[in-house]
PDB file of C-alpha atoms in Angstrom:
ATOM      1  CA  MET A   1       6.803  -3.535 -16.249  1.00 91.00           C
ATOM      2  CA  LEU A   2       6.857  -3.812 -12.298  1.00 98.00           C
ATOM      3  CA  ARG A   3       9.982  -6.139 -10.705  1.00 98.00           C
ATOM      4  CA  LEU A   4       9.370  -6.670  -7.267  1.00 98.00           C
ATOM      5  CA  GLY A   5      11.772  -9.335  -5.525  1.00 97.00           C
ATOM      6  CA  ARG A   6      12.073 -12.281  -7.679  1.00 96.00           C
ATOM      7  CA  ARG A   7       8.700 -11.040  -9.569  1.00 97.00           C
ATOM      8  CA  GLU A   8       7.689  -9.539 -12.374  1.00 98.00           C
ATOM      9  CA  PHE A   9       4.307  -7.691 -13.053  1.00 98.00           C
ATOM     10  CA  ASP A  10       3.073  -7.180 -16.340  1.00 96.00           C
ATOM     11  CA  THR A  11       1.813  -3.654 -17.162  1.00 91.00           C
ATOM     12  CA  HIS A  12      -1.793  -4.053 -16.175  1.00 89.00           C
ATOM     13  CA  GLU A  13      -1.195  -6.801 -14.090  1.00 96.00           C
ATOM     14  CA  PRO A  14      -3.229  -6.394 -11.240  1.00 98.00           C
ATOM     15  CA  VAL A  15      -1.225  -6.817  -7.748  1.00 98.00           C
ATOM     16  CA  ILE A  16      -2.501  -7.488  -4.666  1.00 98.00           C
ATOM     17  CA  MET A  17      -0.083  -6.284  -1.597  1.00 98.00           C
ATOM     18  CA  ALA A  18      -2.241  -7.881   2.010  1.00 98.00           C
ATOM     19  CA  ILE A  19      -1.556  -5.996   5.504  1.00 98.00           C
ATOM     20  CA  VAL A  20       0.352  -7.629   8.138  1.00 98.00           C
ATOM     21  CA  ASN A  21       0.475  -5.040  11.723  1.00 96.00           C
ATOM     22  CA  ARG A  22       2.708  -6.162  13.777  1.00 96.00           C
ATOM     23  CA  THR A  23       1.247  -3.782  16.127  1.00 95.00           C
ATOM     24  CA  PRO A  24      -0.767  -4.506  19.174  1.00 94.00           C
ATOM     25  CA  ASP A  25      -3.444  -0.695  18.453  1.00 90.00           C
ATOM     26  CA  SER A  26      -3.823  -0.795  14.239  1.00 90.00           C
ATOM     27  CA  PHE A  27      -7.023   1.133  13.673  1.00 85.00           C
ATOM     28  CA  TYR A  28      -8.652  -1.764  11.895  1.00 88.00           C
ATOM     29  CA  ASP A  29      -7.845  -5.382  13.405  1.00 87.00           C
ATOM     30  CA  GLN A  30      -6.834  -3.740  17.213  1.00 84.00           C
ATOM     31  CA  GLY A  31      -3.583  -5.993  17.150  1.00 90.00           C
ATOM     32  CA  ALA A  32      -5.321  -8.938  15.865  1.00 94.00           C
ATOM     33  CA  THR A  33      -1.402 -10.297  13.819  1.00 95.00           C
ATOM     34  CA  PHE A  34       0.851  -8.253  16.602  1.00 94.00           C
ATOM     35  CA  ARG A  35       1.665 -11.512  18.044  1.00 94.00           C
ATOM     36  CA  ASP A  36       4.094 -13.835  15.529  1.00 95.00           C
ATOM     37  CA  ARG A  37       1.565 -17.076  15.204  1.00 96.00           C
ATOM     38  CA  PRO A  38      -1.415 -15.001  13.613  1.00 96.00           C
ATOM     39  CA  ALA A  39       0.696 -12.931  12.146  1.00 97.00           C
ATOM     40  CA  LEU A  40       2.325 -16.361  10.164  1.00 97.00           C
ATOM     41  CA  ASP A  41      -1.265 -17.332   9.795  1.00 98.00           C
ATOM     42  CA  ARG A  42      -2.659 -14.168   7.953  1.00 97.00           C
ATOM     43  CA  VAL A  43       0.262 -14.001   5.248  1.00 98.00           C
ATOM     44  CA  GLU A  44      -0.730 -18.071   5.083  1.00 98.00           C
ATOM     45  CA  GLN A  45      -4.243 -16.744   4.116  1.00 98.00           C
ATOM     46  CA  ALA A  46      -3.670 -13.877   2.287  1.00 98.00           C
ATOM     47  CA  VAL A  47      -0.904 -16.043  -0.286  1.00 98.00           C
ATOM     48  CA  ALA A  48      -3.641 -18.980  -0.817  1.00 98.00           C
ATOM     49  CA  GLU A  49      -6.087 -15.728  -1.535  1.00 98.00           C
ATOM     50  CA  GLY A  50      -4.095 -14.218  -3.689  1.00 97.00           C
ATOM     51  CA  ALA A  51      -2.303 -11.723  -2.201  1.00 98.00           C
ATOM     52  CA  ALA A  52       1.092 -11.396  -4.025  1.00 98.00           C
ATOM     53  CA  ILE A  53       2.837  -8.657  -1.895  1.00 98.00           C
ATOM     54  CA  ILE A  54       2.812  -8.772   1.949  1.00 98.00           C
ATOM     55  CA  ASP A  55       3.254  -5.631   3.602  1.00 98.00           C
ATOM     56  CA  ILE A  56       4.418  -5.569   7.118  1.00 98.00           C
ATOM     57  CA  GLY A  57       4.106  -2.645   9.762  1.00 97.00           C
ATOM     58  CA  GLY A  58       5.614  -2.445  12.657  1.00 97.00           C
ATOM     59  CA  VAL A  59       3.959   1.076  13.776  1.00 97.00           C
ATOM     60  CA  LYS A  60       0.433   2.564  14.035  1.00 94.00           C
ATOM     61  CA  ALA A  61      -0.170   5.490  10.931  1.00 94.00           C
ATOM     62  CA  GLY A  62      -2.380   7.394  13.139  1.00 93.00           C
ATOM     63  CA  PRO A  63      -1.559   8.752  16.709  1.00 93.00           C
ATOM     64  CA  GLY A  64      -0.633   6.806  19.797  1.00 92.00           C
ATOM     65  CA  GLU A  65       1.758   4.877  21.901  1.00 90.00           C
ATOM     66  CA  HIS A  66       4.990   6.519  20.872  1.00 95.00           C
ATOM     67  CA  VAL A  67       7.210   3.883  19.308  1.00 97.00           C
ATOM     68  CA  ASP A  68      11.496   4.390  18.234  1.00 97.00           C
ATOM     69  CA  ALA A  69      13.209   2.665  15.429  1.00 98.00           C
ATOM     70  CA  ALA A  70      14.397   0.469  18.159  1.00 98.00           C
ATOM     71  CA  GLU A  71      10.898  -0.760  18.666  1.00 97.00           C
ATOM     72  CA  GLU A  72       9.778  -0.388  14.977  1.00 98.00           C
ATOM     73  CA  ALA A  73      12.466  -2.839  14.058  1.00 98.00           C
ATOM     74  CA  ARG A  74      11.687  -5.544  16.522  1.00 98.00           C
ATOM     75  CA  ARG A  75       8.543  -5.885  15.692  1.00 98.00           C
ATOM     76  CA  THR A  76       9.282  -6.426  12.071  1.00 98.00           C
ATOM     77  CA  VAL A  77      12.709  -7.113  11.493  1.00 98.00           C
ATOM     78  CA  GLY A  78      11.961 -11.418  12.577  1.00 98.00           C
ATOM     79  CA  PHE A  79       8.955 -11.475  11.327  1.00 98.00           C
ATOM     80  CA  VAL A  80      10.292 -10.606   7.534  1.00 98.00           C
ATOM     81  CA  ALA A  81      13.311 -12.910   7.844  1.00 98.00           C
ATOM     82  CA  GLU A  82      10.466 -16.015   8.855  1.00 98.00           C
ATOM     83  CA  VAL A  83       7.926 -14.849   6.260  1.00 98.00           C
ATOM     84  CA  ARG A  84      11.505 -15.153   3.868  1.00 98.00           C
ATOM     85  CA  ARG A  85      12.042 -18.272   5.144  1.00 98.00           C
ATOM     86  CA  ARG A  86       7.943 -19.852   4.050  1.00 97.00           C
ATOM     87  CA  HIS A  87       7.794 -18.103   0.908  1.00 97.00           C
ATOM     88  CA  PRO A  88      11.291 -17.350  -0.595  1.00 97.00           C
ATOM     89  CA  ASP A  89       8.625 -15.822  -3.796  1.00 96.00           C
ATOM     90  CA  VAL A  90       6.502 -13.386  -1.988  1.00 98.00           C
ATOM     91  CA  VAL A  91       7.168  -9.874  -2.583  1.00 98.00           C
ATOM     92  CA  ILE A  92       8.233  -9.052   1.402  1.00 98.00           C
ATOM     93  CA  SER A  93       7.538  -4.990   1.889  1.00 98.00           C
ATOM     94  CA  VAL A  94       8.118  -2.436   4.966  1.00 98.00           C
ATOM     95  CA  ASP A  95       6.609  -0.031   5.637  1.00 98.00           C
ATOM     96  CA  THR A  96       8.519   2.504   7.592  1.00 98.00           C
ATOM     97  CA  TRP A  97       8.892   5.861   6.570  1.00 98.00           C
ATOM     98  CA  ARG A  98      12.533   5.429   8.950  1.00 98.00           C
ATOM     99  CA  HIS A  99      15.836   4.535   6.829  1.00 98.00           C
ATOM    100  CA  GLU A 100      17.110   2.410   9.786  1.00 98.00           C
ATOM    101  CA  VAL A 101      14.323   0.417   9.754  1.00 98.00           C
ATOM    102  CA  GLY A 102      14.542   0.008   6.174  1.00 98.00           C
ATOM    103  CA  GLU A 103      17.976  -1.070   6.163  1.00 98.00           C
ATOM    104  CA  ALA A 104      17.397  -3.587   8.830  1.00 98.00           C
ATOM    105  CA  VAL A 105      14.546  -5.014   7.259  1.00 98.00           C
ATOM    106  CA  CYS A 106      16.340  -5.550   3.422  1.00 98.00           C
ATOM    107  CA  GLU A 107      19.007  -7.617   5.033  1.00 98.00           C
ATOM    108  CA  ALA A 108      16.616  -9.530   6.627  1.00 98.00           C
ATOM    109  CA  GLY A 109      14.924 -10.089   3.248  1.00 98.00           C
ATOM    110  CA  ALA A 110      12.547  -7.272   2.360  1.00 98.00           C
ATOM    111  CA  ASP A 111      11.771  -6.488  -1.474  1.00 98.00           C
ATOM    112  CA  LEU A 112      10.308  -2.973  -0.636  1.00 98.00           C
ATOM    113  CA  LEU A 113       9.447  -0.126   1.382  1.00 98.00           C
ATOM    114  CA  ASN A 114       6.400   1.339   1.530  1.00 98.00           C
ATOM    115  CA  ASP A 115       6.984   5.133   2.648  1.00 98.00           C
ATOM    116  CA  ALA A 116       4.136   5.947   3.325  1.00 97.00           C
ATOM    117  CA  TRP A 117       5.035   9.659   5.251  1.00 97.00           C
ATOM    118  CA  GLY A 118       5.793  10.556   1.734  1.00 95.00           C
ATOM    119  CA  GLY A 119      10.066  10.645   1.962  1.00 96.00           C
ATOM    120  CA  VAL A 120       9.930  12.412   5.166  1.00 97.00           C
ATOM    121  CA  ASP A 121      13.662  10.679   6.088  1.00 98.00           C
ATOM    122  CA  PRO A 122      15.200  11.117   3.266  1.00 97.00           C
ATOM    123  CA  LYS A 123      17.341   8.347   3.216  1.00 98.00           C
ATOM    124  CA  LEU A 124      15.385   5.543   2.857  1.00 98.00           C
ATOM    125  CA  ALA A 125      16.044   5.927  -0.328  1.00 98.00           C
ATOM    126  CA  GLU A 126      19.043   5.869  -0.714  1.00 98.00           C
ATOM    127  CA  VAL A 127      18.576   2.721   1.156  1.00 98.00           C
ATOM    128  CA  ALA A 128      16.095   1.208  -0.809  1.00 98.00           C
ATOM    129  CA  ALA A 129      18.789   1.798  -4.021  1.00 98.00           C
ATOM    130  CA  ARG A 130      21.356   0.363  -2.338  1.00 98.00           C
ATOM    131  CA  TYR A 131      20.272  -2.986  -1.702  1.00 98.00           C
ATOM    132  CA  GLY A 132      18.346  -2.647  -4.784  1.00 98.00           C
ATOM    133  CA  ALA A 133      14.743  -2.220  -3.536  1.00 98.00           C
ATOM    134  CA  GLY A 134      11.834  -1.084  -4.520  1.00 98.00           C
ATOM    135  CA  ILE A 135       9.943   1.760  -2.540  1.00 98.00           C
ATOM    136  CA  VAL A 136       6.326   3.937  -2.693  1.00 98.00           C
ATOM    137  CA  CYS A 137       6.621   7.189  -3.146  1.00 98.00           C
ATOM    138  CA  THR A 138       3.824   8.583  -1.597  1.00 98.00           C
ATOM    139  CA  HIS A 139       2.088  11.996  -0.928  1.00 98.00           C
ATOM    140  CA  ALA A 140       1.448  13.300   2.391  1.00 98.00           C
ATOM    141  CA  GLY A 141       0.772  16.428   2.055  1.00 96.00           C
ATOM    142  CA  GLY A 142       3.676  16.945   4.064  1.00 93.00           C
ATOM    143  CA  VAL A 143       2.761  16.106   7.637  1.00 92.00           C
ATOM    144  CA  GLU A 144       4.652  14.546  10.422  1.00 93.00           C
ATOM    145  CA  PRO A 145       4.231  10.612  10.774  1.00 97.00           C
ATOM    146  CA  ARG A 146       1.304   9.841  12.945  1.00 95.00           C
ATOM    147  CA  THR A 147      -0.385  13.589  12.710  1.00 94.00           C
ATOM    148  CA  ARG A 148      -3.238  13.756  11.355  1.00 91.00           C
ATOM    149  CA  PRO A 149      -4.321  16.707   9.038  1.00 91.00           C
ATOM    150  CA  HIS A 150      -5.788  19.835  10.011  1.00 92.00           C
ATOM    151  CA  ARG A 151      -7.965  22.312   7.697  1.00 94.00           C
ATOM    152  CA  THR A 152      -5.146  21.320   5.312  1.00 92.00           C
ATOM    153  CA  SER A 153      -6.271  22.516   1.573  1.00 95.00           C
ATOM    154  CA  TYR A 154      -4.668  22.524  -1.832  1.00 98.00           C
ATOM    155  CA  GLU A 155      -4.919  24.935  -5.065  1.00 97.00           C
ATOM    156  CA  ASP A 156      -5.277  20.967  -7.053  1.00 98.00           C
ATOM    157  CA  VAL A 157      -4.537  18.692  -5.087  1.00 98.00           C
ATOM    158  CA  MET A 158      -4.127  16.462  -7.879  1.00 98.00           C
ATOM    159  CA  GLU A 159      -1.449  18.781  -8.744  1.00 98.00           C
ATOM    160  CA  ASP A 160       0.301  19.135  -5.740  1.00 98.00           C
ATOM    161  CA  ILE A 161       0.569  14.812  -5.569  1.00 98.00           C
ATOM    162  CA  LEU A 162       1.497  14.607  -9.052  1.00 98.00           C
ATOM    163  CA  ARG A 163       4.381  17.475  -8.060  1.00 98.00           C
ATOM    164  CA  VAL A 164       5.369  15.039  -4.759  1.00 98.00           C
ATOM    165  CA  THR A 165       5.450  11.862  -5.909  1.00 98.00           C
ATOM    166  CA  VAL A 166       6.655  12.025  -9.078  1.00 98.00           C
ATOM    167  CA  GLY A 167       9.393  13.998  -7.563  1.00 98.00           C
ATOM    168  CA  LEU A 168      10.462  11.610  -5.349  1.00 98.00           C
ATOM    169  CA  ALA A 169      10.448   8.987  -7.691  1.00 98.00           C
ATOM    170  CA  GLU A 170      12.583  10.454 -10.093  1.00 98.00           C
ATOM    171  CA  ARG A 171      14.799  11.182  -6.614  1.00 98.00           C
ATOM    172  CA  ALA A 172      14.821   7.940  -6.197  1.00 98.00           C
ATOM    173  CA  GLU A 173      15.785   6.660  -9.363  1.00 98.00           C
ATOM    174  CA  ALA A 174      18.921   8.520  -9.683  1.00 98.00           C
ATOM    175  CA  LEU A 175      19.689   7.628  -6.476  1.00 98.00           C
ATOM    176  CA  GLY A 176      19.963   4.498  -8.461  1.00 98.00           C
ATOM    177  CA  VAL A 177      16.802   2.903  -7.125  1.00 98.00           C
ATOM    178  CA  PRO A 178      15.707   0.337 -10.350  1.00 97.00           C
ATOM    179  CA  ARG A 179      13.077   1.887 -12.421  1.00 98.00           C
ATOM    180  CA  GLU A 180      10.653  -1.180 -12.045  1.00 98.00           C
ATOM    181  CA  SER A 181      10.267  -1.175  -9.010  1.00 98.00           C
ATOM    182  CA  ILE A 182       9.176   2.084  -8.013  1.00 98.00           C
ATOM    183  CA  MET A 183       5.529   3.194  -7.411  1.00 98.00           C
ATOM    184  CA  ILE A 184       3.864   6.040  -6.882  1.00 98.00           C
ATOM    185  CA  ASP A 185       1.414   6.338  -4.274  1.00 99.00           C
ATOM    186  CA  PRO A 186      -1.629   9.541  -4.458  1.00 98.00           C
ATOM    187  CA  GLY A 187      -1.630   8.524  -0.779  1.00 98.00           C
ATOM    188  CA  HIS A 188      -5.632   8.429   0.920  1.00 98.00           C
ATOM    189  CA  ASP A 189      -6.019  10.300   3.758  1.00 97.00           C
ATOM    190  CA  PHE A 190      -2.986  11.470   4.259  1.00 97.00           C
ATOM    191  CA  GLY A 191      -2.847  15.028   4.016  1.00 97.00           C
ATOM    192  CA  LYS A 192      -6.117  14.858   2.659  1.00 98.00           C
ATOM    193  CA  ASN A 193      -9.159  15.639   3.761  1.00 97.00           C
ATOM    194  CA  THR A 194     -12.005  13.759   2.469  1.00 98.00           C
ATOM    195  CA  ARG A 195     -13.499  15.864  -0.456  1.00 98.00           C
ATOM    196  CA  HIS A 196      -9.297  15.813  -0.936  1.00 98.00           C
ATOM    197  CA  SER A 197      -9.013  11.972  -0.812  1.00 98.00           C
ATOM    198  CA  LEU A 198     -12.031  11.362  -3.498  1.00 98.00           C
ATOM    199  CA  GLU A 199     -11.053  13.921  -5.767  1.00 98.00           C
ATOM    200  CA  ALA A 200      -7.922  12.110  -5.829  1.00 98.00           C
ATOM    201  CA  THR A 201      -9.226   8.752  -6.726  1.00 98.00           C
ATOM    202  CA  ARG A 202     -11.859  10.501  -9.486  1.00 98.00           C
ATOM    203  CA  ARG A 203      -8.615  11.951 -11.162  1.00 98.00           C
ATOM    204  CA  LEU A 204      -6.602   8.599 -10.530  1.00 98.00           C
ATOM    205  CA  ALA A 205      -6.245   8.657 -14.492  1.00 98.00           C
ATOM    206  CA  GLU A 206      -3.688  11.649 -13.831  1.00 98.00           C
ATOM    207  CA  MET A 207      -1.574   9.917 -11.961  1.00 98.00           C
ATOM    208  CA  THR A 208      -1.473   6.861 -14.087  1.00 97.00           C
ATOM    209  CA  GLU A 209      -0.711   8.694 -17.257  1.00 98.00           C
ATOM    210  CA  THR A 210       2.333   9.749 -16.064  1.00 98.00           C
ATOM    211  CA  GLY A 211       3.684   5.566 -16.383  1.00 97.00           C
ATOM    212  CA  TRP A 212       5.008   5.262 -13.350  1.00 98.00           C
ATOM    213  CA  PRO A 213       2.873   2.140 -11.571  1.00 98.00           C
ATOM    214  CA  VAL A 214       0.566   3.876  -8.819  1.00 98.00           C
ATOM    215  CA  LEU A 215      -0.185   1.911  -6.127  1.00 98.00           C
ATOM    216  CA  VAL A 216      -3.384   2.535  -3.996  1.00 98.00           C
ATOM    217  CA  SER A 217      -4.185   1.946  -0.176  1.00 98.00           C
ATOM    218  CA  LEU A 218      -8.106   2.479   0.072  1.00 98.00           C
ATOM    219  CA  SER A 219      -8.849  -0.211   2.105  1.00 98.00           C
ATOM    220  CA  ASN A 220     -11.672   0.794   4.970  1.00 98.00           C
ATOM    221  CA  LYS A 221     -10.333   4.139   4.778  1.00 98.00           C
ATOM    222  CA  ASP A 222     -11.811   7.521   6.832  1.00 97.00           C
ATOM    223  CA  PHE A 223     -12.931   9.345   3.231  1.00 98.00           C
ATOM    224  CA  VAL A 224     -14.247   5.818   3.103  1.00 98.00           C
ATOM    225  CA  GLY A 225     -16.418   5.628   6.254  1.00 98.00           C
ATOM    226  CA  GLU A 226     -17.193   9.570   6.201  1.00 98.00           C
ATOM    227  CA  THR A 227     -18.490   9.513   2.400  1.00 98.00           C
ATOM    228  CA  LEU A 228     -21.509   6.633   3.415  1.00 98.00           C
ATOM    229  CA  ASP A 229     -21.289   7.788   7.429  1.00 98.00           C
ATOM    230  CA  LYS A 230     -19.664   3.989   8.413  1.00 98.00           C
ATOM    231  CA  PRO A 231     -17.822   2.752  11.175  1.00 97.00           C
ATOM    232  CA  VAL A 232     -14.434   0.859  10.491  1.00 96.00           C
ATOM    233  CA  LYS A 233     -16.037  -2.271  10.373  1.00 95.00           C
ATOM    234  CA  GLU A 234     -18.203  -1.493   7.649  1.00 98.00           C
ATOM    235  CA  ARG A 235     -16.443  -0.376   5.231  1.00 98.00           C
ATOM    236  CA  LEU A 236     -16.045  -3.047   3.015  1.00 98.00           C
ATOM    237  CA  LEU A 237     -18.353  -2.183   0.480  1.00 98.00           C
ATOM    238  CA  GLY A 238     -17.305   1.496  -0.446  1.00 98.00           C
ATOM    239  CA  THR A 239     -13.471   0.281  -0.300  1.00 98.00           C
ATOM    240  CA  LEU A 240     -14.618  -2.506  -2.930  1.00 98.00           C
ATOM    241  CA  ALA A 241     -16.855   0.261  -5.049  1.00 98.00           C
ATOM    242  CA  THR A 242     -13.137   2.798  -5.206  1.00 98.00           C
ATOM    243  CA  THR A 243     -11.032  -0.300  -5.953  1.00 98.00           C
ATOM    244  CA  ALA A 244     -13.339  -0.616  -8.385  1.00 98.00           C
ATOM    245  CA  VAL A 245     -13.113   2.867 -10.155  1.00 98.00           C
ATOM    246  CA  SER A 246      -9.290   2.575  -9.342  1.00 98.00           C
ATOM    247  CA  ALA A 247      -8.461  -0.543 -11.121  1.00 98.00           C
ATOM    248  CA  TRP A 248     -10.949   1.056 -14.551  1.00 98.00           C
ATOM    249  CA  LEU A 249      -8.951   4.102 -14.163  1.00 98.00           C
ATOM    250  CA  GLY A 250      -5.362   1.833 -14.316  1.00 98.00           C
ATOM    251  CA  ALA A 251      -4.520   2.204 -10.699  1.00 98.00           C
ATOM    252  CA  GLN A 252      -2.067  -2.039 -10.025  1.00 98.00           C
ATOM    253  CA  VAL A 253      -1.847  -2.227  -6.643  1.00 98.00           C
ATOM    254  CA  TYR A 254      -4.053  -2.402  -3.849  1.00 98.00           C
ATOM    255  CA  ARG A 255      -2.996  -2.567  -0.862  1.00 98.00           C
ATOM    256  CA  VAL A 256      -5.917  -4.527   1.259  1.00 98.00           C
ATOM    257  CA  HIS A 257      -7.146  -6.233   3.903  1.00 97.00           C
ATOM    258  CA  GLU A 258     -10.072  -8.168   2.415  1.00 98.00           C
ATOM    259  CA  VAL A 259      -7.692 -10.183   0.051  1.00 98.00           C
ATOM    260  CA  ALA A 260      -9.822 -12.764  -1.508  1.00 98.00           C
ATOM    261  CA  GLU A 261     -12.791 -10.121  -2.295  1.00 98.00           C
ATOM    262  CA  THR A 262     -10.661  -6.971  -3.880  1.00 98.00           C
ATOM    263  CA  ARG A 263      -9.451 -10.143  -5.793  1.00 98.00           C
ATOM    264  CA  GLN A 264     -13.238 -11.073  -6.796  1.00 98.00           C
ATOM    265  CA  VAL A 265     -13.467  -6.740  -7.379  1.00 98.00           C
ATOM    266  CA  LEU A 266     -10.791  -6.914  -9.341  1.00 98.00           C
ATOM    267  CA  ASP A 267     -11.068  -9.762 -11.882  1.00 98.00           C
ATOM    268  CA  MET A 268     -14.631  -8.377 -12.727  1.00 98.00           C
ATOM    269  CA  VAL A 269     -13.002  -5.390 -13.512  1.00 98.00           C
ATOM    270  CA  ARG A 270     -10.252  -6.837 -16.067  1.00 98.00           C
ATOM    271  CA  SER A 271     -12.996  -8.773 -17.802  1.00 98.00           C
ATOM    272  CA  ILE A 272     -15.245  -6.486 -18.050  1.00 98.00           C
ATOM    273  CA  GLN A 273     -12.423  -4.001 -19.468  1.00 97.00           C
ATOM    274  CA  GLY A 274     -11.622  -7.231 -21.764  1.00 97.00           C
ATOM    275  CA  LEU A 275      -8.066  -8.174 -19.971  1.00 96.00           C
ATOM    276  CA  ARG A 276      -9.176 -12.041 -18.586  1.00 96.00           C
ATOM    277  CA  PRO A 277     -11.570 -13.936 -19.771  1.00 96.00           C
ATOM    278  CA  PRO A 278     -14.588 -15.781 -18.141  1.00 97.00           C
ATOM    279  CA  ALA A 279     -13.591 -18.326 -15.731  1.00 96.00           C
ATOM    280  CA  VAL A 280     -16.354 -20.405 -17.057  1.00 95.00           C
ATOM    281  CA  ALA A 281     -18.601 -19.252 -19.787  1.00 93.00           C
ATOM    282  CA  ARG A 282     -20.890 -21.660 -21.037  1.00 93.00           C
ATOM    283  CA  ARG A 283     -24.339 -19.276 -20.974  1.00 94.00           C
ATOM    284  CA  GLY A 284     -26.108 -19.733 -24.540  1.00 94.00           C
ATOM    285  CA  LEU A 285     -23.602 -22.470 -25.578  1.00 91.00           C
ATOM    286  CA  ALA A 286     -26.029 -25.567 -24.843  1.00 74.00           C
TER     287      ALA A 286
END
């Protein structure tokens, strides 16, 4: 059972986490949801299309303009409070590596801290424990936040992913974060080249076999673009193919830009697995 905020999700129930970036320079939408009105509209649309989690980020993942903790909080805290007011049952996640921001957003109503940089600030897990919030434990290859990997190498990339993510999850549980609110994430593209991310996908079952719920953040990422030689706006098909493979191998939570398309892929995979009946089944029965 995965428990986040007021929501509970069965072990085999796929969960969509919709991305809402409060940044003027996000790699995918170039700041389309930086201002409040478009961002709130995006939340409404994502929830209507089937997202159970809204993931709010105040800092672009890649290199760019410096954003300190105060500015990151300014971009996220008030927005978290407004989404909480409008959607009391939606799970609110905040993508941050800073414990100061984590504390502020939990005070405003966040249910989950999405630590995409792999525990670089160890106090973030302490904040999650203190507020009873969930946490995402990510493998980022030890790189500094907002830096790109350069000639990163691993003897065995999945072995390193498991060592780091399971270690972070066990530490979070020991600190008091509820076990059922902890997820692990292989961290596609973070501290990895394209071959590493492809191997992590291919071997994802090794993560799901640990018993920790697995979150994947695949949406329109560079490893998809490089694999198919496609620019950012032409990576949807590659993303959905990777989503289907990840679903088959047991991932549970999907951090995405395109909610409706992801929902269809996940429903189709579950139906093939025998976990979901067809929405309509008339063929051959008339």
